[in-house]
Coordinates of C-alpha atoms and ligand atoms in Angstrom, one line a residue:
M86 CA 0.0 0.0 0.0
H87 CA 1.3 3.6 -1.0
E88 CA 0.5 6.4 1.2
N89 CA -1.6 9.0 -0.4
Q90 CA -2.3 6.7 -3.4
Q91 CA -5.7 7.4 -4.9
Y92 CA -8.0 4.4 -5.9
L93 CA -11.2 4.7 -8.0
F94 CA -14.5 3.1 -7.0
Q95 CA -15.3 0.0 -9.0
V96 CA -18.8 -0.4 -10.2
N97 CA -20.6 -3.7 -10.7
L98 CA -22.3 -2.8 -13.9
K99 CA -24.7 -5.8 -14.0
G100 CA -25.7 -5.0 -10.3
M101 CA -25.9 -1.3 -11.0
I102 CA -28.2 -1.9 -14.1
S103 CA -30.5 -4.3 -12.0
L104 CA -30.6 -1.9 -9.1
L105 CA -31.4 1.2 -11.2
S106 CA -33.9 -0.7 -13.6
E107 CA -35.6 -3.0 -11.2
H108 CA -35.5 -1.4 -7.9
L109 CA -35.9 2.3 -8.3
Y110 CA -39.3 2.2 -9.9
S111 CA -42.4 0.8 -8.2
N112 CA -44.0 -0.5 -11.2
P113 CA -42.8 -2.5 -14.2
S114 CA -44.9 -0.3 -16.7
T115 CA -42.5 2.5 -16.0
F116 CA -40.7 2.0 -19.0
V117 CA -43.9 3.3 -21.0
R118 CA -43.5 6.6 -19.2
E119 CA -39.6 6.9 -19.7
L120 CA -40.0 6.1 -23.3
L121 CA -42.7 8.6 -23.8
Q122 CA -40.6 11.1 -21.9
N123 CA -37.5 10.7 -23.9
G124 CA -39.6 10.9 -27.2
V125 CA -41.2 14.3 -25.8
D126 CA -37.7 15.5 -24.8
A127 CA -36.3 14.7 -28.3
I128 CA -39.0 16.5 -29.9
T129 CA -38.7 19.5 -27.7
A130 CA -34.9 19.5 -28.5
F131 CA -35.6 19.5 -32.2
R132 CA -37.9 22.5 -31.8
T133 CA -34.9 24.4 -30.7
I134 CA -33.7 24.4 -34.2
H135 CA -37.2 24.1 -36.1
E136 CA -39.5 26.0 -34.0
D137 CA -42.7 24.8 -36.0
H138 CA -41.7 21.2 -36.0
E139 CA -44.6 18.9 -35.8
G140 CA -43.6 16.1 -33.4
C141 CA -45.3 12.9 -33.0
L142 CA -44.7 9.5 -31.2
R143 CA -45.7 6.2 -32.8
I144 CA -45.7 2.8 -31.0
Y145 CA -45.9 -0.4 -33.0
L146 CA -47.0 -3.3 -30.7
P147 CA -46.0 -6.9 -31.2
D148 CA -48.7 -8.2 -33.6
N149 CA -49.0 -10.5 -36.6
A150 CA -46.2 -8.8 -38.3
R151 CA -43.5 -8.6 -35.5
A152 CA -42.5 -9.9 -32.1
E153 CA -41.0 -6.7 -30.9
M154 CA -42.2 -3.3 -29.7
I155 CA -41.1 -0.2 -31.6
F156 CA -41.3 3.1 -29.7
E157 CA -40.7 5.9 -32.5
D158 CA -40.2 9.7 -32.3
N159 CA -39.4 12.2 -34.8
G160 CA -37.3 14.1 -32.5
I161 CA -33.7 15.5 -32.7
G162 CA -32.0 11.9 -32.8
L163 CA -28.5 11.0 -31.7
K164 CA -25.1 11.0 -33.4
E165 CA -22.7 8.2 -33.0
E166 CA -20.7 10.0 -30.5
E167 CA -23.7 11.1 -28.6
I168 CA -24.9 7.4 -28.3
H169 CA -21.4 6.4 -26.8
K170 CA -21.6 9.6 -24.4
F171 CA -25.4 9.4 -23.3
L172 CA -26.7 6.0 -24.0
A173 CA -23.8 4.0 -22.8
V174 CA -22.8 5.9 -19.8
I175 CA -25.2 5.5 -16.9
G176 CA -26.0 8.8 -15.3
E177 CA -25.2 10.9 -18.3
S178 CA -27.7 13.0 -19.6
S179 CA -27.7 15.5 -22.7
K180 CA -30.5 17.5 -21.0
R181 CA -29.1 18.6 -17.6
E182 CA -26.5 21.0 -18.7
A183 CA -28.5 22.2 -21.8
F184 CA -29.6 25.8 -22.2
E185 CA -33.1 24.9 -22.3
A186 CA -32.7 22.3 -19.4
K187 CA -35.9 23.5 -17.8
D188 CA -38.1 22.4 -20.8
Y189 CA -36.9 18.8 -20.5
I190 CA -38.7 16.1 -18.4
G191 CA -35.6 13.9 -17.9
K192 CA -32.2 14.9 -16.5
F193 CA -30.7 11.9 -14.3
G194 CA -29.5 9.8 -17.4
I195 CA -31.0 6.5 -16.1
G196 CA -34.6 6.4 -17.3
L197 CA -33.9 4.3 -20.3
L198 CA -32.6 1.5 -17.9
S199 CA -36.1 1.0 -16.9
C200 CA -36.6 -1.0 -20.2
F201 CA -34.2 -3.8 -18.9
V202 CA -37.2 -4.5 -16.4
V203 CA -39.2 -5.9 -19.5
S204 CA -36.5 -6.8 -22.2
N205 CA -33.2 -8.5 -22.0
E206 CA -31.7 -5.8 -24.5
I207 CA -32.5 -2.3 -25.7
I208 CA -32.0 -1.5 -29.3
V209 CA -31.9 2.1 -30.1
E210 CA -31.8 3.2 -33.9
S211 CA -31.4 6.8 -34.4
R212 CA -30.6 9.5 -37.0
S213 CA -29.5 12.8 -35.7
A214 CA -30.8 16.1 -37.1
F215 CA -27.1 16.8 -37.6
S216 CA -26.2 13.6 -39.5
E217 CA -27.1 11.8 -42.7
K218 CA -26.5 8.4 -41.3
A219 CA -28.4 6.5 -38.8
V220 CA -26.8 4.1 -36.2
R221 CA -28.1 1.2 -34.3
W222 CA -27.0 0.7 -30.6
T223 CA -27.8 -2.6 -28.8
G224 CA -27.3 -2.5 -25.0
K225 CA -27.5 -5.6 -22.9
S226 CA -28.5 -6.1 -19.2
D227 CA -25.0 -7.6 -18.6
G228 CA -23.5 -4.1 -19.3
T229 CA -22.1 -4.6 -22.8
Y230 CA -23.2 -2.9 -25.9
S231 CA -22.5 -2.8 -29.6
I232 CA -23.0 -0.1 -32.2
L233 CA -23.5 -0.3 -36.2
E234 CA -24.1 1.9 -38.9
I235 CA -27.4 1.6 -40.7
E236 CA -27.0 1.3 -44.4
E237 CA -30.7 2.2 -45.6
P238 CA -31.9 5.8 -45.5
R239 CA -33.8 6.8 -42.3
S240 CA -35.6 10.0 -41.5
I241 CA -34.6 12.1 -38.5
G242 CA -35.8 10.6 -35.1
T243 CA -35.4 7.6 -33.0
R244 CA -36.8 4.0 -32.7
V245 CA -36.4 2.2 -29.4
I246 CA -36.9 -1.6 -29.9
L247 CA -37.8 -3.9 -27.2
L248 CA -38.2 -7.8 -27.2
P249 CA -40.6 -8.4 -24.3
K250 CA -39.5 -10.8 -21.6
E251 CA -41.8 -13.9 -21.4
E252 CA -43.1 -12.9 -18.0
F253 CA -43.9 -9.3 -19.1
K254 CA -45.6 -10.0 -22.5
H255 CA -49.0 -9.2 -20.9
L256 CA -47.8 -5.5 -20.6
F257 CA -47.6 -5.3 -24.4
E258 CA -51.0 -6.5 -25.2
P259 CA -53.0 -3.8 -27.0
G260 CA -55.5 -3.2 -24.2
V261 CA -53.0 -3.0 -21.4
F262 CA -50.5 -0.9 -23.4
Q263 CA -53.2 1.4 -24.5
R264 CA -54.3 1.9 -21.0
N265 CA -50.7 2.5 -19.7
L266 CA -50.0 5.0 -22.6
A267 CA -53.1 7.0 -21.7
Y268 CA -52.4 6.8 -18.1
Y269 CA -48.9 8.5 -18.6
G270 CA -49.4 10.4 -21.8
E271 CA -53.0 11.7 -22.1
A272 CA -51.9 15.2 -21.3
L273 CA -48.8 15.3 -23.6
P274 CA -48.9 18.2 -26.2
M275 CA -47.8 16.0 -29.2
P276 CA -49.9 13.3 -30.7
I277 CA -49.2 9.6 -29.7
Y278 CA -50.5 6.9 -32.1
L279 CA -50.6 3.3 -31.3
H280 CA -50.4 0.8 -34.0
Y281 CA -51.6 -2.8 -33.6
N282 CA -52.0 -4.9 -36.8
A283 CA -53.7 -2.5 -39.2
A284 CA -55.4 -0.4 -36.4
I285 CA -54.2 3.0 -35.4
T286 CA -55.3 4.6 -32.3
W287 CA -54.9 8.3 -31.3
I288 CA -54.1 8.1 -27.5
N289 CA -54.2 11.7 -26.5
E290 CA -56.8 13.1 -28.9
S291 CA -59.0 14.8 -26.2
G292 CA -55.9 16.5 -24.8
A293 CA -55.6 18.2 -21.5
R294 CA -58.8 20.0 -21.9
W295 CA -58.8 20.9 -18.0
L296 CA -55.8 23.1 -18.9
N297 CA -57.9 25.2 -21.3
P298 CA -59.1 28.4 -19.6
R299 CA -62.1 28.3 -21.9
A300 CA -63.3 25.0 -20.7
S301 CA -66.7 25.4 -19.1
K302 CA -67.6 24.3 -15.6
E303 CA -69.8 21.6 -17.1
E304 CA -66.8 20.2 -19.0
L305 CA -64.5 20.4 -16.1
L306 CA -67.2 18.6 -13.9
A307 CA -67.5 15.8 -16.7
I308 CA -63.6 15.5 -16.7
G309 CA -63.5 15.1 -13.0
R310 CA -66.3 12.4 -13.1
K311 CA -64.5 10.4 -15.9
T312 CA -61.1 10.8 -14.2
F313 CA -62.1 10.0 -10.4
N314 CA -65.1 7.8 -11.3
T315 CA -67.3 10.0 -9.1
G316 CA -69.3 13.1 -9.3
F317 CA -68.4 16.5 -7.7
L318 CA -70.2 19.4 -6.1
D319 CA -68.0 22.0 -7.9
A320 CA -64.9 22.7 -10.0
F321 CA -62.7 25.7 -10.0
P322 CA -59.4 26.6 -11.5
I323 CA -56.1 26.7 -9.2
S324 CA -52.7 28.0 -10.1
S325 CA -49.3 29.2 -8.8
V326 CA -46.8 31.3 -10.4
N327 CA -44.1 29.5 -8.2
G328 CA -43.6 26.0 -9.9
G329 CA -45.8 27.1 -12.8
V330 CA -48.7 25.0 -11.5
K331 CA -52.1 25.0 -13.3
G332 CA -55.1 22.8 -12.9
V333 CA -58.4 22.2 -11.6
A334 CA -59.7 21.6 -8.2
F335 CA -63.0 19.5 -7.6
V336 CA -64.9 19.7 -4.6
S337 CA -66.1 16.3 -3.2
L338 CA -69.9 15.8 -3.1
Y339 CA -69.5 13.6 0.0
K340 CA -68.2 14.0 3.5
T341 CA -64.4 13.2 3.6
Q342 CA -62.3 11.9 6.5
F343 CA -59.5 13.8 8.1
T344 CA -57.5 10.7 7.9
G345 CA -58.3 9.3 4.5
K346 CA -55.9 10.3 1.6
Q347 CA -57.6 11.4 -1.6
S348 CA -56.1 10.5 -5.0
H349 CA -55.3 13.2 -7.6
K350 CA -53.7 13.5 -10.9
L351 CA -50.4 15.4 -11.0
Y352 CA -48.5 15.8 -14.1
L353 CA -45.0 17.2 -14.4
K354 CA -44.4 18.9 -17.8
R355 CA -47.6 17.3 -18.8
M356 CA -46.4 13.8 -18.2
F357 CA -48.4 11.9 -15.5
M358 CA -46.4 11.7 -12.3
S359 CA -48.4 10.7 -9.3
E360 CA -51.9 10.0 -7.7
D361 CA -50.5 11.9 -4.7
D362 CA -50.7 15.7 -4.4
C363 CA -46.9 15.7 -3.4
H364 CA -47.3 18.4 -0.9
L365 CA -48.9 20.9 -3.4
L366 CA -52.1 21.0 -1.6
P367 CA -52.5 22.4 2.1
K368 CA -53.1 19.9 4.9
W369 CA -56.7 20.8 5.4
A370 CA -57.8 20.4 1.7
F371 CA -59.2 16.8 2.3
F372 CA -62.4 17.8 0.5
I373 CA -60.5 18.7 -2.7
R374 CA -59.1 16.3 -5.5
C375 CA -57.1 18.0 -8.2
I376 CA -56.0 17.4 -11.8
F377 CA -52.9 19.6 -12.1
N378 CA -49.7 20.1 -14.1
A379 CA -46.6 21.7 -12.8
D380 CA -44.0 23.0 -15.4
G381 CA -41.5 24.4 -12.9
L382 CA -41.1 21.8 -10.2
D383 CA -38.4 19.2 -9.9
A384 CA -39.1 15.4 -9.8
T385 CA -37.1 12.9 -7.7
A386 CA -35.1 10.4 -9.7
S387 CA -37.8 7.8 -9.6
R388 CA -40.1 10.5 -11.1
E389 CA -42.8 9.3 -8.7
S390 CA -42.6 12.4 -6.3
L391 CA -41.8 16.1 -6.3
V392 CA -38.6 17.4 -4.6
Y393 CA -39.6 19.1 -1.5
N394 CA -37.8 22.5 -1.9
D395 CA -38.6 26.3 -1.4
T396 CA -40.3 26.3 -4.7
L397 CA -42.6 23.7 -4.0
K398 CA -43.4 25.2 -0.5
A399 CA -44.2 28.6 -2.3
A400 CA -46.3 26.8 -4.7
Q401 CA -48.4 25.1 -1.8
N402 CA -48.8 28.6 -0.3
E403 CA -50.2 30.0 -3.6
I404 CA -52.5 27.1 -4.2
S405 CA -53.8 27.3 -0.7
Q406 CA -54.6 31.1 -1.4
S407 CA -56.3 29.9 -4.6
I408 CA -58.6 27.5 -2.7
K409 CA -59.2 30.1 0.0
S410 CA -60.1 32.8 -2.5
Y411 CA -62.7 30.1 -4.1
L412 CA -64.2 29.6 -0.5
K413 CA -64.2 33.4 0.3
T414 CA -66.6 34.1 -2.8
I415 CA -68.7 31.0 -3.3
D416 CA -71.4 32.3 -1.2
I417 CA -72.0 35.2 -3.5
V418 CA -71.0 33.3 -6.8
D419 CA -73.4 30.3 -6.1
P420 CA -75.4 30.4 -2.8
D421 CA -76.8 26.9 -3.6
I422 CA -73.1 25.4 -3.7
Y423 CA -72.2 27.3 -0.7
Q424 CA -75.1 25.8 1.3
K425 CA -74.2 22.3 0.1
L426 CA -70.4 23.0 1.0
V427 CA -71.1 24.2 4.6
S428 CA -73.5 21.2 5.2
T429 CA -71.2 18.6 3.9
H430 CA -67.6 19.9 4.7
Y431 CA -68.2 21.9 7.9
L432 CA -65.5 20.0 9.8
H433 CA -63.1 20.9 7.3
L434 CA -64.3 24.4 6.9
K435 CA -64.0 24.9 10.7
A436 CA -60.5 23.6 10.6
I437 CA -59.7 26.4 7.9
A438 CA -61.8 29.0 9.6
A439 CA -59.8 28.5 12.8
E440 CA -56.6 29.6 11.2
D441 CA -58.0 32.1 8.6
H442 CA -59.8 35.0 10.0
E443 CA -61.3 36.1 6.4
L444 CA -62.7 32.7 6.1
L445 CA -64.1 32.6 9.5
M446 CA -66.0 35.7 8.9
V447 CA -67.5 34.2 5.6
F448 CA -68.4 30.9 7.1
M449 CA -69.0 31.6 10.9
D450 CA -72.6 32.0 11.0
D451 CA -73.2 28.7 9.0
L452 CA -70.6 26.5 10.6
L453 CA -72.4 23.5 12.0
F454 CA -71.5 22.2 15.6
E455 CA -72.3 18.9 17.1
T456 CA -74.4 19.6 20.2
N457 CA -76.3 17.7 22.8
K458 CA -79.4 18.9 21.1
G459 CA -78.3 17.7 17.7
P460 CA -76.4 19.5 14.9
R461 CA -76.8 23.3 15.2
S462 CA -75.5 26.2 13.1
Y463 CA -73.5 28.9 14.9
R464 CA -76.1 31.3 14.0
S465 CA -79.0 29.3 15.8
I466 CA -76.7 28.9 18.7
R467 CA -75.9 32.5 19.2
H468 CA -79.4 33.6 18.8
L469 CA -80.9 31.3 21.4
E470 CA -78.1 31.2 24.0
Q471 CA -76.4 33.7 26.1
T472 CA -73.7 31.2 27.3
I473 CA -72.3 28.9 24.8
Y474 CA -70.9 25.7 26.7
Y475 CA -68.4 23.3 25.0
T476 CA -66.6 20.3 26.1
P477 CA -63.0 20.2 24.8
N478 CA -63.1 16.4 24.2
I479 CA -65.5 13.7 23.1
N480 CA -65.3 11.9 26.5
D481 CA -66.5 14.9 28.3
F482 CA -69.0 15.4 25.9
K483 CA -70.4 11.9 26.3
Q484 CA -70.6 12.3 30.0
I485 CA -72.2 15.5 30.0
H486 CA -74.6 15.7 27.0
R487 CA -77.5 14.0 28.7
I488 CA -77.1 15.7 32.0
A489 CA -76.8 19.2 30.4
G490 CA -79.8 18.2 28.2
S491 CA -81.9 17.6 31.2
Q492 CA -80.7 20.9 32.7
G493 CA -81.8 22.7 29.6
I494 CA -78.2 23.7 28.8
L495 CA -76.8 23.4 25.3
V496 CA -73.4 21.9 25.0
I497 CA -71.2 21.8 21.9
N498 CA -68.8 19.0 21.3
A499 CA -65.4 20.7 20.5
G500 CA -63.8 17.3 20.2
Y501 CA -61.4 18.3 17.5
T502 CA -58.6 20.7 18.6
F503 CA -59.4 23.2 16.0
E504 CA -63.0 23.5 17.3
E505 CA -62.0 24.8 20.7
A506 CA -59.5 27.3 19.0
L507 CA -62.4 28.4 16.8
L508 CA -64.7 29.0 19.6
K509 CA -61.9 31.1 21.3
K510 CA -61.7 33.1 18.2
I511 CA -65.5 33.6 17.8
S512 CA -65.5 34.7 21.6
Q513 CA -63.2 37.5 20.8
L514 CA -65.4 38.6 17.9
H515 CA -68.5 38.6 20.1
P516 CA -67.5 39.9 23.5
D517 CA -71.0 40.1 24.5
L518 CA -71.4 36.4 24.3
K519 CA -70.1 34.2 26.9
I520 CA -68.3 31.0 25.8
E521 CA -67.5 28.5 28.6
Q522 CA -65.8 25.2 29.0
L523 CA -67.8 22.5 30.7
S524 CA -66.5 19.4 32.4
P525 CA -68.7 16.7 34.1
E526 CA -67.3 18.0 37.5
S527 CA -68.3 21.6 36.7
L528 CA -71.7 20.7 35.7
L529 CA -72.1 18.7 39.0
N530 CA -71.1 21.8 40.8
T531 CA -74.3 23.5 39.5
F532 CA -76.5 20.9 41.2
H533 CA -77.7 22.0 44.7
S534 CA -76.2 20.2 47.7
V535 CA -78.4 18.6 50.2
D536 CA -78.2 19.6 53.8
L537 CA -77.1 16.2 55.2
Q538 CA -76.0 17.6 58.7
N539 CA -79.8 18.5 59.4
S540 CA -81.2 15.1 58.1
A541 CA -80.0 12.1 59.8
E542 CA -82.2 10.0 57.5
L543 CA -80.7 11.3 54.2
L544 CA -77.1 11.0 55.6
D545 CA -77.9 7.4 56.6
F546 CA -79.4 6.6 53.1
E547 CA -76.3 8.2 51.2
N548 CA -74.1 6.1 53.5
R549 CA -76.1 2.8 52.9
A550 CA -76.2 3.6 49.2
A551 CA -72.4 4.2 49.0
V552 CA -71.8 0.8 50.7
V553 CA -74.0 -0.8 47.9
L554 CA -72.0 0.9 45.1
Q555 CA -68.6 0.5 46.5
P556 CA -68.0 -2.9 45.0
L557 CA -68.8 -1.3 41.5
N558 CA -66.1 1.3 42.2
C559 CA -68.8 3.9 42.2
S560 CA -69.4 6.7 44.8
C561 CA -72.7 8.1 45.8
S562 CA -74.0 11.6 46.4
L563 CA -77.5 13.1 47.0
K564 CA -78.2 16.4 45.2
H565 CA -81.1 18.5 44.2
F566 CA -81.3 18.8 40.3
N567 CA -83.7 19.1 37.4
P568 CA -85.7 17.5 36.0
A569 CA -87.2 16.0 39.2
D570 CA -88.4 12.9 37.2
T571 CA -84.6 11.8 36.7
P572 CA -83.9 9.8 39.6
A573 CA -80.3 9.2 39.2
I574 CA -77.3 10.4 37.1
Y575 CA -74.2 8.7 36.4
I576 CA -70.9 10.5 35.7
G577 CA -68.3 8.1 34.6
A578 CA -64.6 8.1 35.7
H579 CA -62.4 10.7 33.9
E580 CA -59.0 12.1 34.0
D581 CA -58.2 15.6 35.3
I582 CA -55.0 17.3 35.2
D583 CA -54.3 18.3 38.7
A584 CA -51.2 20.3 39.2
K585 CA -51.9 20.6 42.8
S586 CA -51.5 16.7 43.4
T587 CA -48.0 17.0 41.7
Q588 CA -46.9 19.6 44.3
E589 CA -48.6 17.8 47.2
S590 CA -46.9 14.4 46.4
S591 CA -43.3 15.7 46.6
G592 CA -42.9 15.2 50.3
F593 CA -43.3 11.4 49.9
N594 CA -41.5 10.0 47.2
P595 CA -38.4 11.8 46.1
L596 CA -38.5 10.1 42.7
E597 CA -42.0 10.8 42.1
A598 CA -41.4 14.5 43.2
T599 CA -38.6 14.6 40.5
L600 CA -40.6 13.1 37.7
G601 CA -43.6 15.2 38.7
M602 CA -41.6 18.4 37.9
F603 CA -41.6 16.9 34.2
T604 CA -44.7 15.1 33.8
K605 CA -48.3 16.5 34.3
K606 CA -50.1 14.2 36.8
T607 CA -53.4 13.1 36.1
K608 CA -56.0 12.6 38.7
V609 CA -58.7 10.1 38.0
I610 CA -62.1 10.9 39.4
Q611 CA -64.1 8.0 40.4
P612 CA -67.5 7.4 38.8
L613 CA -70.2 8.8 40.7
L614 CA -73.9 8.1 41.0
C615 CA -75.9 11.1 41.8
L616 CA -79.2 10.5 43.3
N617 CA -81.9 13.2 43.0
V618 CA -83.5 13.8 46.4
D619 CA -86.5 15.8 44.6
N620 CA -87.4 12.6 42.9
K621 CA -90.6 10.7 43.9
L622 CA -88.8 7.3 43.7
V623 CA -85.7 8.4 45.6
K624 CA -87.7 10.2 48.2
S625 CA -89.8 6.9 48.8
I626 CA -86.9 4.8 49.3
T627 CA -84.8 6.6 51.9
G628 CA -86.4 4.7 54.8
I629 CA -86.1 1.3 53.2
K630 CA -83.6 -0.8 55.1
D631 CA -84.5 -4.2 54.0
P632 CA -81.2 -6.1 53.2
Y633 CA -82.5 -7.5 49.8
L634 CA -84.8 -4.8 48.8
F635 CA -82.5 -1.9 49.4
P636 CA -79.5 -3.0 47.4
S637 CA -81.9 -4.3 44.8
I638 CA -83.3 -0.7 44.2
I639 CA -79.9 0.9 44.2
H640 CA -78.7 -1.5 41.7
I641 CA -81.7 -1.0 39.4
L642 CA -81.2 2.9 39.7
Y643 CA -77.5 2.5 39.0
V644 CA -78.0 0.4 35.8
Q645 CA -80.8 2.6 34.6
A646 CA -78.5 5.6 35.0
L647 CA -75.9 3.9 33.0
M648 CA -78.3 3.2 30.3
L649 CA -79.8 6.6 30.2
G650 CA -76.2 8.2 29.9
K651 CA -75.5 5.7 27.2
Y652 CA -72.7 4.1 29.1
P653 CA -71.9 0.5 28.2
V654 CA -73.4 -1.9 30.6
S655 CA -71.2 -4.8 31.5
D656 CA -72.4 -8.4 31.8
R657 CA -71.8 -8.0 35.5
E658 CA -73.9 -5.0 35.7
M659 CA -76.8 -6.7 33.7
N660 CA -76.7 -9.6 35.9
L661 CA -77.0 -7.3 39.1
F662 CA -79.9 -5.6 37.3
N663 CA -81.7 -9.0 36.4
E664 CA -81.0 -10.3 39.9
A665 CA -82.3 -7.1 41.6
L666 CA -85.6 -7.4 39.4
H667 CA -85.8 -11.0 40.4
N668 CA -85.5 -10.1 44.1
L669 CA -88.4 -7.5 43.7
V670 CA -90.5 -10.1 42.0
I671 CA -89.8 -12.6 44.8
M672 CA -90.7 -10.0 47.4
G673 CA -94.0 -9.7 46.0
M674 CA -95.5 -7.2 43.5
D675 CA -97.6 -5.7 46.2
N676 CA -94.7 -4.5 48.0
F677 CA -92.9 -3.3 44.9
I678 CA -96.1 -1.1 43.9
N679 CA -96.3 0.1 47.6
I680 CA -92.6 1.6 47.6
Ligands
ATP105 N1 -35.7 9.1 -28.0 C1 -34.5 9.8 -27.9 N2 -34.2 10.8 -28.8 C2 -32.9 11.3 -28.4 N3 -32.1 11.1 -27.4 C3 -32.4 10.2 -26.6 C4 -33.7 9.5 -26.6 N4 -33.7 8.6 -25.6 C5 -32.6 8.7 -24.9 N5 -31.8 9.7 -25.5 C6 -30.5 10.3 -24.9 O1 -30.1 9.3 -24.0 C7 -29.8 10.0 -22.7 C8 -30.3 9.1 -21.6 O2 -31.5 8.8 -21.4 P1 -32.3 8.4 -20.2 O3 -33.6 8.2 -20.5 O4 -31.6 7.3 -19.6 O5 -32.1 9.6 -19.2 P2 -32.7 11.1 -19.3 O6 -33.8 11.1 -20.1 O7 -31.5 11.9 -19.7 O8 -32.9 11.4 -17.8 P3 -33.8 10.6 -16.7 O9 -33.1 9.5 -16.1 O10 -34.3 11.8 -15.7 O11 -35.0 10.1 -17.7 C9 -30.7 11.3 -22.9 O12 -30.2 12.3 -22.0 C10 -30.6 11.6 -24.2 O13 -29.6 12.3 -24.7

């Protein structure tokens, strides 16, 4: 070994070809896209010398006349030295350094290798616009290639010839190939013709009508229906200067989930790229599906995604503004669509309104909230209520909604984080309106307490009921509350962040005290059965001391309260309930009625 001697990396050509051709792309049909793209780039290059050159692509499938597929373009072609330089050197591309590089789709110099997935060799026959002679290059997947001059005259352009591998012959069947060509190339600006036996099909005849600013709304909606196989509520144009994005956004007819991913159609320089939005849409746009094209954004090497850079972020920002502008005017442009939009997509609109003041002003009154009295618009809530109560999570809402209903209180379920933020924003806009958070505990505090010190009988009753409920991990409390015909209300266990308990515990366990400084301690509040002393039934059982009758009635009230509160009833609780009824029956219907 010599010090400072420089060595060169060695490349295992066969491994490299297999890595790039088989593992970079997720789909064996990728070669269709790569060949289309090379043909389009070659025509674009030719137009730099002949501006009006009418480019076209022709694909001849294996048929009765031939076993191989020919992919032909009338682009700029390649000279022999260019073939040695660009086709035979992995990673070399004529497009990267070119003056008009931004107009080309390719740049990595690896796309052609995708043909090795479906064919053991790639033949490229080409005549350059700068040469009289055509050449044939034959590249093999073992990394060897040969080159020959073609004797017969050829017109300018390139033909790529592939002999399909047995296992991929199905990709070259006319129906399958046509679908793939349309999938990738439908929006390309030069005609693509598919030849099979005597038939010729023009693949992209309809073109990218969605890019035409003169396309009517009806046309756009029809394109959306055909592309996504579903109808849409509305369609509107979107665009961004950054990244040169243009396209159409379709508003979903149906409610969409926050978690579900929508599929889109994203084209890069009019070549299909992805069904993902590749970060071009804002996070909240779940109810939007897009067909769009970007002329000024960069693809990753696999060409299945966009490079996440500043231009992409700026484009996302502009598109987000495009969508917001639509939302801000739709109530004036088309009140009918506006109504359908708010009634279907109110959740998403709330998320947007929580972060955008202008949109909040547009939608606020019509935004729907889930309340314990059913779905209500903010307009109807603020007209009827002086104080608007809300629960910040679904568990609290479940606990509260019945009790609050029986108290005549309207409670909003602000289960999504943005709903609480939204209500806080609204409260700043309407200072006259009180907006208050409600918890099961705070609601309980609105019940009037019972003067147990002056009523030995009630105190004794509460204690005995507590003993019956204790094995069920439930405590008991007597209260006065409305309505009087509700004998008992159950409030389930819930967690409460209790800063006080963190400080108090420090004296006992040093470790706990240390941890307590970093972690918020949650205090679990035990379930509670709240018995209503104003209720006729409760009043009539306070004096009952029978060891069978009393627990049976408490068990029945307990399970009834669970059911009224829509809490799940376990087998154990159901058995207790049945047993209690059985006890009552045994003790005689007369006694039962006399209670
Ligand atoms: N149909 C064609 N006409 C003219 N030149 C072509 C054609 N196909 C390929 N080439 C040449 O071969 C080079 C390599 O092609 P390849 O598809 O491997 O990569 P690329 O298109 O440059 O980049 P990418 O990997 O991003 O697709 C191209 O840069 C181009 O110079």
